[in-house]
mmCIF file of C-alpha atoms in Angstrom:
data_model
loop_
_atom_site.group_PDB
_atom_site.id
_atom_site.type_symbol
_atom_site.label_atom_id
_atom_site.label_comp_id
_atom_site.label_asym_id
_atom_site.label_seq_id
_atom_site.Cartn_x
_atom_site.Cartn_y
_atom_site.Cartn_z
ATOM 1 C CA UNK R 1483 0.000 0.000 0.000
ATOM 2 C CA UNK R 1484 3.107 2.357 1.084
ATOM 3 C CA UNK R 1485 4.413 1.676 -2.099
ATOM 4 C CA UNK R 1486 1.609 2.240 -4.735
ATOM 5 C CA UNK R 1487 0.791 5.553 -2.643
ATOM 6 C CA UNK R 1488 4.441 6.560 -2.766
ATOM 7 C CA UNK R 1489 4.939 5.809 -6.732
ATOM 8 C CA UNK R 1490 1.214 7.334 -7.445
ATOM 9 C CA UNK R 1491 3.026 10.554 -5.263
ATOM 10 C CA UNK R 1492 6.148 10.296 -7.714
ATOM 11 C CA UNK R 1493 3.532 10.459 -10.764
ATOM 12 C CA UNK R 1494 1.872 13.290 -10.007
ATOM 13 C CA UNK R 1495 4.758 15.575 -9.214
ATOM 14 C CA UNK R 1496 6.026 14.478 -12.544
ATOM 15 C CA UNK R 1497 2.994 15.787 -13.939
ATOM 16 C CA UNK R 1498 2.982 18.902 -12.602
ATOM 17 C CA UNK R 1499 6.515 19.490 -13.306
ATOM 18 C CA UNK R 1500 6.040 18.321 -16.865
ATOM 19 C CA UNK R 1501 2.780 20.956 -16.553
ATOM 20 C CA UNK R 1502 5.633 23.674 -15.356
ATOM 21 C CA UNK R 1503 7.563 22.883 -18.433
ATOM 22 C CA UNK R 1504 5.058 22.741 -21.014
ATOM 23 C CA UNK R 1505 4.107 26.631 -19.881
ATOM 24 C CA UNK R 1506 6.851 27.999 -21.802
ATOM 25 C CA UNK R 1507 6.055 26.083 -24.983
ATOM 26 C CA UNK R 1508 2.179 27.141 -24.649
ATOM 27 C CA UNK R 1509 3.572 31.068 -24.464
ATOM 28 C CA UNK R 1510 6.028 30.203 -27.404
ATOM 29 C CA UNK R 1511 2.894 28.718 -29.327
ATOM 30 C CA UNK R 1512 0.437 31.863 -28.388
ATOM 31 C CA UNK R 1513 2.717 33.962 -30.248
ATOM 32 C CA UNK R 1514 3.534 31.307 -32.858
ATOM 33 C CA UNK R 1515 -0.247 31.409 -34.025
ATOM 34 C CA UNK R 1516 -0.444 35.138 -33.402
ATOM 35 C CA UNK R 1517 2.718 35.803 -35.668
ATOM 36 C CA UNK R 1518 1.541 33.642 -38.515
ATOM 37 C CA UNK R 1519 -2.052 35.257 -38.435
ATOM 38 C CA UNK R 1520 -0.399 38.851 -38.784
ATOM 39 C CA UNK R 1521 1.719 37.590 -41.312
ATOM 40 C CA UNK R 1522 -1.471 36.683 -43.373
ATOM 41 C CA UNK R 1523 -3.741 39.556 -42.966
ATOM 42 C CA UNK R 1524 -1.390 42.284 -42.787
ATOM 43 C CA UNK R 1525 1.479 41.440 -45.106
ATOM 44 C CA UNK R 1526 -0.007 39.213 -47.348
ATOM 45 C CA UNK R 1527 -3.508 40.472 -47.640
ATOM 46 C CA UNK R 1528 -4.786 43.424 -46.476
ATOM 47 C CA UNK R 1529 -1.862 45.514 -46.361
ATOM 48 C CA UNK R 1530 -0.879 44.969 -50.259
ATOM 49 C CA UNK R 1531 -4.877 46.038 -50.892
ATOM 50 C CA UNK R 1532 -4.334 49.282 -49.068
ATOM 51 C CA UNK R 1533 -2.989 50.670 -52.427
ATOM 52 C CA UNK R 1534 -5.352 49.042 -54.585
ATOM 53 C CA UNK R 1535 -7.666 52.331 -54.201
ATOM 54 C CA UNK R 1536 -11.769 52.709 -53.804
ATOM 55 C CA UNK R 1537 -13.870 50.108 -52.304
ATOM 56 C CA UNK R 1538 -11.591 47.579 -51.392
ATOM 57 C CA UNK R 1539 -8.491 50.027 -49.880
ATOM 58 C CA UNK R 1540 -11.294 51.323 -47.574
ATOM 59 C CA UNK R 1541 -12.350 47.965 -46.093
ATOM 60 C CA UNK R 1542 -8.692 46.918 -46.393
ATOM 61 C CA UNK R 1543 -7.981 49.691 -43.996
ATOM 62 C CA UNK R 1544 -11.025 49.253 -41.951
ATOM 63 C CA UNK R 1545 -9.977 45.748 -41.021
ATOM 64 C CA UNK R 1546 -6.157 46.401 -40.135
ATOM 65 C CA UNK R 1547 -7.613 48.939 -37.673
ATOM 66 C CA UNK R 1548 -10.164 46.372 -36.063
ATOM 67 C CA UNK R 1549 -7.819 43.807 -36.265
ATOM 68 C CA UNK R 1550 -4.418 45.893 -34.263
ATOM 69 C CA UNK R 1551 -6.682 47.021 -32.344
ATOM 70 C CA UNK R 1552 -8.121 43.710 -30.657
ATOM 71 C CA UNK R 1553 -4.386 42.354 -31.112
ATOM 72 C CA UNK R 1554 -3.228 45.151 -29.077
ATOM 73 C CA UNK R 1555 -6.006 43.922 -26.107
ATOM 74 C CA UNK R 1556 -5.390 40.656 -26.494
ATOM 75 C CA UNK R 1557 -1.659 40.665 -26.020
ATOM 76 C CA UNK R 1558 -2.213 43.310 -23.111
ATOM 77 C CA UNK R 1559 -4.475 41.005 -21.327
ATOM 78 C CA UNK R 1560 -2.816 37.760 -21.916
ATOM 79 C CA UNK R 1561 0.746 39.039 -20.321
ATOM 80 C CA UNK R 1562 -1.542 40.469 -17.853
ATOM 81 C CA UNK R 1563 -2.178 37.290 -16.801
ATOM 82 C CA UNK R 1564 0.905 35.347 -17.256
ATOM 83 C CA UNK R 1565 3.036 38.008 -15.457
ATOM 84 C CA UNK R 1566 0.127 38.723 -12.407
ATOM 85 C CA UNK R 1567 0.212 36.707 -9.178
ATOM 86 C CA UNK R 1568 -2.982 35.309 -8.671
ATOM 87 C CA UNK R 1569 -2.798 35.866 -5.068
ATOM 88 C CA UNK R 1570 -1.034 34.091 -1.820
ATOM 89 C CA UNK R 1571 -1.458 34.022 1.454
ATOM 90 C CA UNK R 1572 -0.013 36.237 3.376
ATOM 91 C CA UNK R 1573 2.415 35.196 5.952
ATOM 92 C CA UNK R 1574 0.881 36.778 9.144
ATOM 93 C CA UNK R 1575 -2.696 35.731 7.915
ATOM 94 C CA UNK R 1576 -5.327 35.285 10.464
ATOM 95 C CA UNK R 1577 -8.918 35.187 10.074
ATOM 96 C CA UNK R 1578 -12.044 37.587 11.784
ATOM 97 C CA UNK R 1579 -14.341 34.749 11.676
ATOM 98 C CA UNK R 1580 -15.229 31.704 9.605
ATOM 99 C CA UNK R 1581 -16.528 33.115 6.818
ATOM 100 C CA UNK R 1582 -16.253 30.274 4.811
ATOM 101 C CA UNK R 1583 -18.525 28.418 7.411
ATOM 102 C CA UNK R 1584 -21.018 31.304 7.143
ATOM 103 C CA UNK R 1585 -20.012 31.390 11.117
ATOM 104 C CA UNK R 1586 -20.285 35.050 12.371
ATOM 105 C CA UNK R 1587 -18.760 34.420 16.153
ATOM 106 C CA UNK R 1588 -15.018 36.250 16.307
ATOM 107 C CA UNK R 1589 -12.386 33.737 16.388
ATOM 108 C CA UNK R 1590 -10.091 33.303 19.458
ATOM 109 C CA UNK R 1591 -6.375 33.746 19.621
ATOM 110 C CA UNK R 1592 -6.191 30.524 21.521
ATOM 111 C CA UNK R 1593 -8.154 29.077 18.640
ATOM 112 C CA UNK R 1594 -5.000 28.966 16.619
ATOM 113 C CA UNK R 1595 -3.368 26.764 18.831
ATOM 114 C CA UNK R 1596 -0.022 27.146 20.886
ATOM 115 C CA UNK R 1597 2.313 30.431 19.574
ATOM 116 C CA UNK R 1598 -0.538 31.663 17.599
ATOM 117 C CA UNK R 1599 0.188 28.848 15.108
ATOM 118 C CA UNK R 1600 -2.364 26.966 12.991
ATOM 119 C CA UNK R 1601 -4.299 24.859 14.492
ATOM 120 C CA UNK R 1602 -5.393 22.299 12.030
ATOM 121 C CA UNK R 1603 -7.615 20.160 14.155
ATOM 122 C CA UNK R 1604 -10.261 23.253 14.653
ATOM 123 C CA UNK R 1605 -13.140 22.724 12.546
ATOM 124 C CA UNK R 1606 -14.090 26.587 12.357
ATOM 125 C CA UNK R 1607 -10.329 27.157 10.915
ATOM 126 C CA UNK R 1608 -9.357 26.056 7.147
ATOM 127 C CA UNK R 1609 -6.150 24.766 7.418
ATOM 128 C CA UNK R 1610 -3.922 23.517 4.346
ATOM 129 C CA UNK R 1611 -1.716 20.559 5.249
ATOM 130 C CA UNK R 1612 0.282 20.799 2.519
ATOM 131 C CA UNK R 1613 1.765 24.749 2.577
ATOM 132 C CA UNK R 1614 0.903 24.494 6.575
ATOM 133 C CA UNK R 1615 -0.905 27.917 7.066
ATOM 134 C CA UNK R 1616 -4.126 29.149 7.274
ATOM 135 C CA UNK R 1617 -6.138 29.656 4.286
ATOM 136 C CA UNK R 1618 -8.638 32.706 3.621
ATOM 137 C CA UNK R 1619 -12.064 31.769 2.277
ATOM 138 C CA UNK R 1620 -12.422 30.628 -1.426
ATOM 139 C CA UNK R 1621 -8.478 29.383 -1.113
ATOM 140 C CA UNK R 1622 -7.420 26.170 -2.556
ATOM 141 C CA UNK R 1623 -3.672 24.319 -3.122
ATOM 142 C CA UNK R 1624 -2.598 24.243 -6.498
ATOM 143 C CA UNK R 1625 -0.429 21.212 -6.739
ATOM 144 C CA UNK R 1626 1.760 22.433 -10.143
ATOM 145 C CA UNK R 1627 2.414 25.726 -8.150
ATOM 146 C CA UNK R 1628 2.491 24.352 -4.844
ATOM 147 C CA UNK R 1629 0.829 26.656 -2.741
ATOM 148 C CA UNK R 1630 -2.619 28.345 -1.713
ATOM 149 C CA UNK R 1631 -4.029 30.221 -4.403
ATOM 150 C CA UNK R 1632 -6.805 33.137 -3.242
ATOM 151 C CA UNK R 1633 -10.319 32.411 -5.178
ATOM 152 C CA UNK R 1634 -8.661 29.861 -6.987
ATOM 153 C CA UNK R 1635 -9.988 29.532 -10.606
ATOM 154 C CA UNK R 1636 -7.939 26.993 -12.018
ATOM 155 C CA UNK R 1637 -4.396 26.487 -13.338
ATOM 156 C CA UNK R 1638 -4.136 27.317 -16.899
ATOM 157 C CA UNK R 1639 -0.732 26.032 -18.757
ATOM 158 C CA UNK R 1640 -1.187 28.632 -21.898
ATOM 159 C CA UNK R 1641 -0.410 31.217 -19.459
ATOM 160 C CA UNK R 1642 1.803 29.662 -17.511
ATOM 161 C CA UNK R 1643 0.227 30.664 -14.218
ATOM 162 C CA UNK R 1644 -2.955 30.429 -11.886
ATOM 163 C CA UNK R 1645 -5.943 32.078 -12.715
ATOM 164 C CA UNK R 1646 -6.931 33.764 -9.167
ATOM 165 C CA UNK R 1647 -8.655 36.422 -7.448
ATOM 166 C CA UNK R 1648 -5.599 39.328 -8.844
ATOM 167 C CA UNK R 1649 -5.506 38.135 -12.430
ATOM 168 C CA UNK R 1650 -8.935 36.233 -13.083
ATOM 169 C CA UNK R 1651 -10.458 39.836 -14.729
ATOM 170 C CA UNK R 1652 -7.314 39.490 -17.388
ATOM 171 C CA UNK R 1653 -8.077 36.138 -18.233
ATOM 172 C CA UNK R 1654 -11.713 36.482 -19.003
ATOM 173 C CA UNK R 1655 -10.353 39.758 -21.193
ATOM 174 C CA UNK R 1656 -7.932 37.516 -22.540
ATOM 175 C CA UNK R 1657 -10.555 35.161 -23.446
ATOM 176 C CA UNK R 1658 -13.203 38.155 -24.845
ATOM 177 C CA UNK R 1659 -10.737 39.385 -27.308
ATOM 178 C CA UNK R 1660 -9.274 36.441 -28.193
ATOM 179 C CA UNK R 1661 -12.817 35.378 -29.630
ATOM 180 C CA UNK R 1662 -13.058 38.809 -31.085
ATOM 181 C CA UNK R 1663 -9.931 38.586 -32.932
ATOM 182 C CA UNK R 1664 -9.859 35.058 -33.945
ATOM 183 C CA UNK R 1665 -13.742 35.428 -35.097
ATOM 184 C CA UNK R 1666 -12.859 39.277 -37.325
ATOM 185 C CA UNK R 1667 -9.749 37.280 -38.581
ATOM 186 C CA UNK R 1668 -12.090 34.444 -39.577
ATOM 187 C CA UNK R 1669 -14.216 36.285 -41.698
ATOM 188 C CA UNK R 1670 -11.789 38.640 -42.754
ATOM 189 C CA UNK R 1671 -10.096 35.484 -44.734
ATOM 190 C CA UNK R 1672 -12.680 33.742 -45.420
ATOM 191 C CA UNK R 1673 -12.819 35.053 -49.115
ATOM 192 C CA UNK R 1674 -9.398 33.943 -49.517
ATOM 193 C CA UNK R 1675 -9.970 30.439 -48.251
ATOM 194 C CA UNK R 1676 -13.165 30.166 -50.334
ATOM 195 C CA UNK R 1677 -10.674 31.056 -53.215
ATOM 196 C CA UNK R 1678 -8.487 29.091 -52.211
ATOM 197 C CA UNK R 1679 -10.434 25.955 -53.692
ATOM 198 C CA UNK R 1680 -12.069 27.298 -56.621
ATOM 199 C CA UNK R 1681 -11.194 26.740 -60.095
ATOM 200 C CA UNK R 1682 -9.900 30.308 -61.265
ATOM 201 C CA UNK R 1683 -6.336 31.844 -60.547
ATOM 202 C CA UNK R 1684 -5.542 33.068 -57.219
ATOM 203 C CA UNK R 1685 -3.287 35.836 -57.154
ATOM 204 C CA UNK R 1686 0.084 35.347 -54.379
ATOM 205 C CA UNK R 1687 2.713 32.937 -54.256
ATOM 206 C CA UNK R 1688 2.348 29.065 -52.807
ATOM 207 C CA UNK R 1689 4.028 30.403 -49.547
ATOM 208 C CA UNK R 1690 1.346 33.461 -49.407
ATOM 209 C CA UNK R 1691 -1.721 30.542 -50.299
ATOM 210 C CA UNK R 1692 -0.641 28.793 -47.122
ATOM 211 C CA UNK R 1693 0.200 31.096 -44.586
ATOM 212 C CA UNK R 1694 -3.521 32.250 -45.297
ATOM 213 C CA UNK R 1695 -5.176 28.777 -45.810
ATOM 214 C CA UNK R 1696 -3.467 28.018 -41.667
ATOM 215 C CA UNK R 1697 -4.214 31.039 -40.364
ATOM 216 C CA UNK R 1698 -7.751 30.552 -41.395
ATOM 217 C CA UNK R 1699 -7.882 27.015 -39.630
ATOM 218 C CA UNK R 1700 -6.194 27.741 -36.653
ATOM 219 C CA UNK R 1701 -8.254 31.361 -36.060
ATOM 220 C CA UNK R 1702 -11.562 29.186 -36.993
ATOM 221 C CA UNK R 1703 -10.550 26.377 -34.760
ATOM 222 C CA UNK R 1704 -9.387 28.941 -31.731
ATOM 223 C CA UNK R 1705 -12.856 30.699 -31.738
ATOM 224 C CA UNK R 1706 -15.106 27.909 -31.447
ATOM 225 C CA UNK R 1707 -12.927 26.582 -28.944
ATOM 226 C CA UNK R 1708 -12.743 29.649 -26.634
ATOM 227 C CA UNK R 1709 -16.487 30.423 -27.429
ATOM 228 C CA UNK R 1710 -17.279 27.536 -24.984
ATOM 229 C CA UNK R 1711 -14.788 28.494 -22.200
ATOM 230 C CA UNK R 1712 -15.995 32.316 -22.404
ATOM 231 C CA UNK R 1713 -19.836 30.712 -22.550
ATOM 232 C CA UNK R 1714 -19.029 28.902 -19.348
ATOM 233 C CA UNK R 1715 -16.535 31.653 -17.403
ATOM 234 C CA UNK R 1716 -20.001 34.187 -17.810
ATOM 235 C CA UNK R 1717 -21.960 31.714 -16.506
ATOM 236 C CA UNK R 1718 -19.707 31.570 -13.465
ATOM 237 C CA UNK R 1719 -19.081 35.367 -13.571
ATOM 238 C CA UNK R 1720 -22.740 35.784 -13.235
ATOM 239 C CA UNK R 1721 -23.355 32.961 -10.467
ATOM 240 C CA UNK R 1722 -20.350 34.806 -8.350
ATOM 241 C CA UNK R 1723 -18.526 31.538 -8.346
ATOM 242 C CA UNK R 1724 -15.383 29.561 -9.729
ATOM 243 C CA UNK R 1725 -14.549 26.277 -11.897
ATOM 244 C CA UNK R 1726 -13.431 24.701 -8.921
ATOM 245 C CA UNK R 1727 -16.666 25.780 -6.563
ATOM 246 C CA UNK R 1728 -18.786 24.360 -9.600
ATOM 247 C CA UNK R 1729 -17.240 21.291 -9.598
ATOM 248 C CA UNK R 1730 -17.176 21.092 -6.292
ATOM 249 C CA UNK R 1731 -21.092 21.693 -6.454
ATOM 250 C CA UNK R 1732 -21.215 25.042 -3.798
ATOM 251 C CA UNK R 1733 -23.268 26.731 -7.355
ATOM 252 C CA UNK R 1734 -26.333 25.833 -5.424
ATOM 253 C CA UNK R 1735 -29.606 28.313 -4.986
ATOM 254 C CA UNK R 1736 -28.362 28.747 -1.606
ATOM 255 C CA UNK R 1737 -24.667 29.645 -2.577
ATOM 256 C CA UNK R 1738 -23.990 32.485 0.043
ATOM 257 C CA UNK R 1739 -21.892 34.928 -2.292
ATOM 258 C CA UNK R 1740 -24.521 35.054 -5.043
ATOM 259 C CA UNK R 1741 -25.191 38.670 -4.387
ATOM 260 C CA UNK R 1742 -27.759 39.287 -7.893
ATOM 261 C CA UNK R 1743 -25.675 39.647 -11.413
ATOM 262 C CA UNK R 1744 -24.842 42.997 -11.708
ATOM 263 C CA UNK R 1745 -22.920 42.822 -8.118
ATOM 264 C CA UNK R 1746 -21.609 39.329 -9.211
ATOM 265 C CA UNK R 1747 -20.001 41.018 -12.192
ATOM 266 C CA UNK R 1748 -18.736 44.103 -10.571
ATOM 267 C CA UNK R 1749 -17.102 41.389 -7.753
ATOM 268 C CA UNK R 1750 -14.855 40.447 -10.655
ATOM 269 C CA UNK R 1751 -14.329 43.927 -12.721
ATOM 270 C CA UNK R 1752 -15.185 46.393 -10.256
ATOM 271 C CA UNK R 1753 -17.508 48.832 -10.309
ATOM 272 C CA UNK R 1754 -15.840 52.319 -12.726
ATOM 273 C CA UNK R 1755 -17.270 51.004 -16.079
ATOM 274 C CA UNK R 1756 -14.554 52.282 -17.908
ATOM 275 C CA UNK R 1757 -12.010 49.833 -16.310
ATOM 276 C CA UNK R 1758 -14.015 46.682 -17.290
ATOM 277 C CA UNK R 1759 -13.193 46.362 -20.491
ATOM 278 C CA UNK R 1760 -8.921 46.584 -19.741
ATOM 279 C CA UNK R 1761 -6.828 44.429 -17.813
ATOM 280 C CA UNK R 1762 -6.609 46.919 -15.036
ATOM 281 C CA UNK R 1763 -8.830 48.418 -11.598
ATOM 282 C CA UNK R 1764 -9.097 52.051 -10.434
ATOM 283 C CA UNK R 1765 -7.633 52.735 -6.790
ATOM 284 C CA UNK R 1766 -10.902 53.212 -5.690
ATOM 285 C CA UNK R 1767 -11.895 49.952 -6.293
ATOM 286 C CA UNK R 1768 -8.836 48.081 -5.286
ATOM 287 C CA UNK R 1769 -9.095 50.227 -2.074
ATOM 288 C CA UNK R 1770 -13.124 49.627 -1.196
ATOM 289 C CA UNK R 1771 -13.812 46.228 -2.440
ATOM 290 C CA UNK R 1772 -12.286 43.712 -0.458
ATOM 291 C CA UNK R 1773 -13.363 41.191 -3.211
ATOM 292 C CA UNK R 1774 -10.528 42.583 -5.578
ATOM 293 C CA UNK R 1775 -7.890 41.441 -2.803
ATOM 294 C CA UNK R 1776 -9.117 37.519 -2.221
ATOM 295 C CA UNK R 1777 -8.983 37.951 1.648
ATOM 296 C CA UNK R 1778 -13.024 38.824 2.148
ATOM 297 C CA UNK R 1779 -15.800 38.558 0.197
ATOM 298 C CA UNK R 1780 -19.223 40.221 0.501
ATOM 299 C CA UNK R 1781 -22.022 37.378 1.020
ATOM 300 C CA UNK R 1782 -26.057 37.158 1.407
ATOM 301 C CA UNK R 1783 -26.771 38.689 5.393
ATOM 302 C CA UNK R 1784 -29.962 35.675 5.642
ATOM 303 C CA UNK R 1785 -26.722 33.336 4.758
ATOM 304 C CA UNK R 1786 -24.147 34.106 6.738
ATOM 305 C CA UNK R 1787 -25.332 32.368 9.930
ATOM 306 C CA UNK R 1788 -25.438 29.330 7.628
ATOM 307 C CA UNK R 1789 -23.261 26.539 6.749
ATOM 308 C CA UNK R 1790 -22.926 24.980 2.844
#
């Protein structure tokens, strides 16, 4: 039994360093797919029809402005994400009360046990026995970063990173203009992939004809794919909750931090409207929503003296 346990223990950390590893390949192939798409719209399409005058130089120029435009979001969010901490715990961490029990009696000193250390036989403390501290509400151990994660989302290995309470506005951004990109991209070469199997002569050389024909695939193939993981993230966003609490089935009509949508959403890209749409909060909101930090979060009041 020992053994089994010890070599399924030896697996798993190879998988998660393999996971660690694979990171840098993911960012490598981001920018792989993001060079060879702006290698076939700008330089092989629509920047040669800029001079072509009339009609078609107007849309030309209409779609290189859409199109550096969401490339200029997309790239701000996604190394938003890869190069925010998602949020730790911090070293002198203690909590008020149990929040995460819905428990609204103060916690003791002497509840921590001995030295004001963790105590992690108290049921009214969450304890992690694998980082050995306390952990806030809405916390969870990632094993490929190995620690606590605040508001955990889940570990994502095309960013290299945690998606968390700090960074989890960029990566829905991320996300949101990735699909907007991908999709204008789609239709933008969709005349030239149409051409690209009819019978008549298709101006370019065989180089130029296949640079567009992959781009088109692998822009097609990228927005139907992060269609479904945007469809789901709002679903969450709007439910106040995370991949793992879902899974973990907390999404329940009785989930304690479903405050109504429109505070749901603001919980996750604060409340200045003209900061929800960048990978960035104003101080206000980083300084009056506890929410934006991972330590506290606002709940139901009929909830809070109940447990889930």
């Amino acid at each position: 039994m020992y053994r089994s346990g010890a070599v399924m223990a030896w697996n798993v950390f190879k998988f998660c360093t393999a996971l660690r590893g694979l990171g840098s390949i993911m960012i490598l192939l981001v920018l792989g797919v993001v060079g060879v798409t702006y290698y076939a719209v700008v330089l092989c399409n629509y920047g040669p029809a800029l001079a072509a005058g009339g009609l078609d130089s107007l849309i030309a120029l209409l779609i290189l402005i859409v199109f550096h435009t969401l490339l200029v979001m997309l790239l701000w969010s996604y190394f938003s994400v890869v190069f925010t901490d998602p949020g730790g715990v911090p070293p002198n961490y203690r909590p008020l009360v149990d929040q995460e029990r819905g428990e609204i009696d103060p916690l003791e000193a002497s509840e921590f046990g001995p030295l004001n250390s963790p105590d992690p036989n108290n049921s009214r403390i969450r304890y992690c026995r694998k980082c050995n501290q306390l952990k806030p509400p809405r916390c969870h151990h990632c094993s490929v970063c190995g620690r606590c994660v605040l508001k955990m989302d889940h570990h994502c290995v095309w960013v290299v990173n945690c998606v968390g309470a700090l960074n989890y506005k960029y990566f829905l951004l991320f996300l949101f203009y990735t699909f907007l990109e991908t999709t204008v991209v789609t239709l933008a070469l969709l005349p030239h992939f149409i051409a690209f199997f009819s019978d008549g002569e298709i101006p370019g050389s065989p180089s130029t004809l296949a640079t567009t024909f992959l781009a088109f695939v692998l822009n097609l193939a990228f927005a139907l794919s992060v269609l479904g993981f945007l469809i789901m993230h709002i679903s969450l966003v709007s439910a106040n909750t995370t991949t793992i609490e879902a899974y973990e089935k907390k999404t329940t009509p009785k989930w304690r931090y479903d405050l109504g949508r429109k505070r749901n959403f603001e919980q996750v890209f604060g409340t200045v409207e003209k900061y929800w749409f960048i990978p960035a909060y104003c101080e206000e909101d980083l300084r009056r929503m506890p929410a934006l930090q991972g330590l506290e979060y606002p709940s139901k009041p009929d909830l809070d003296a109940q447990e889930f």
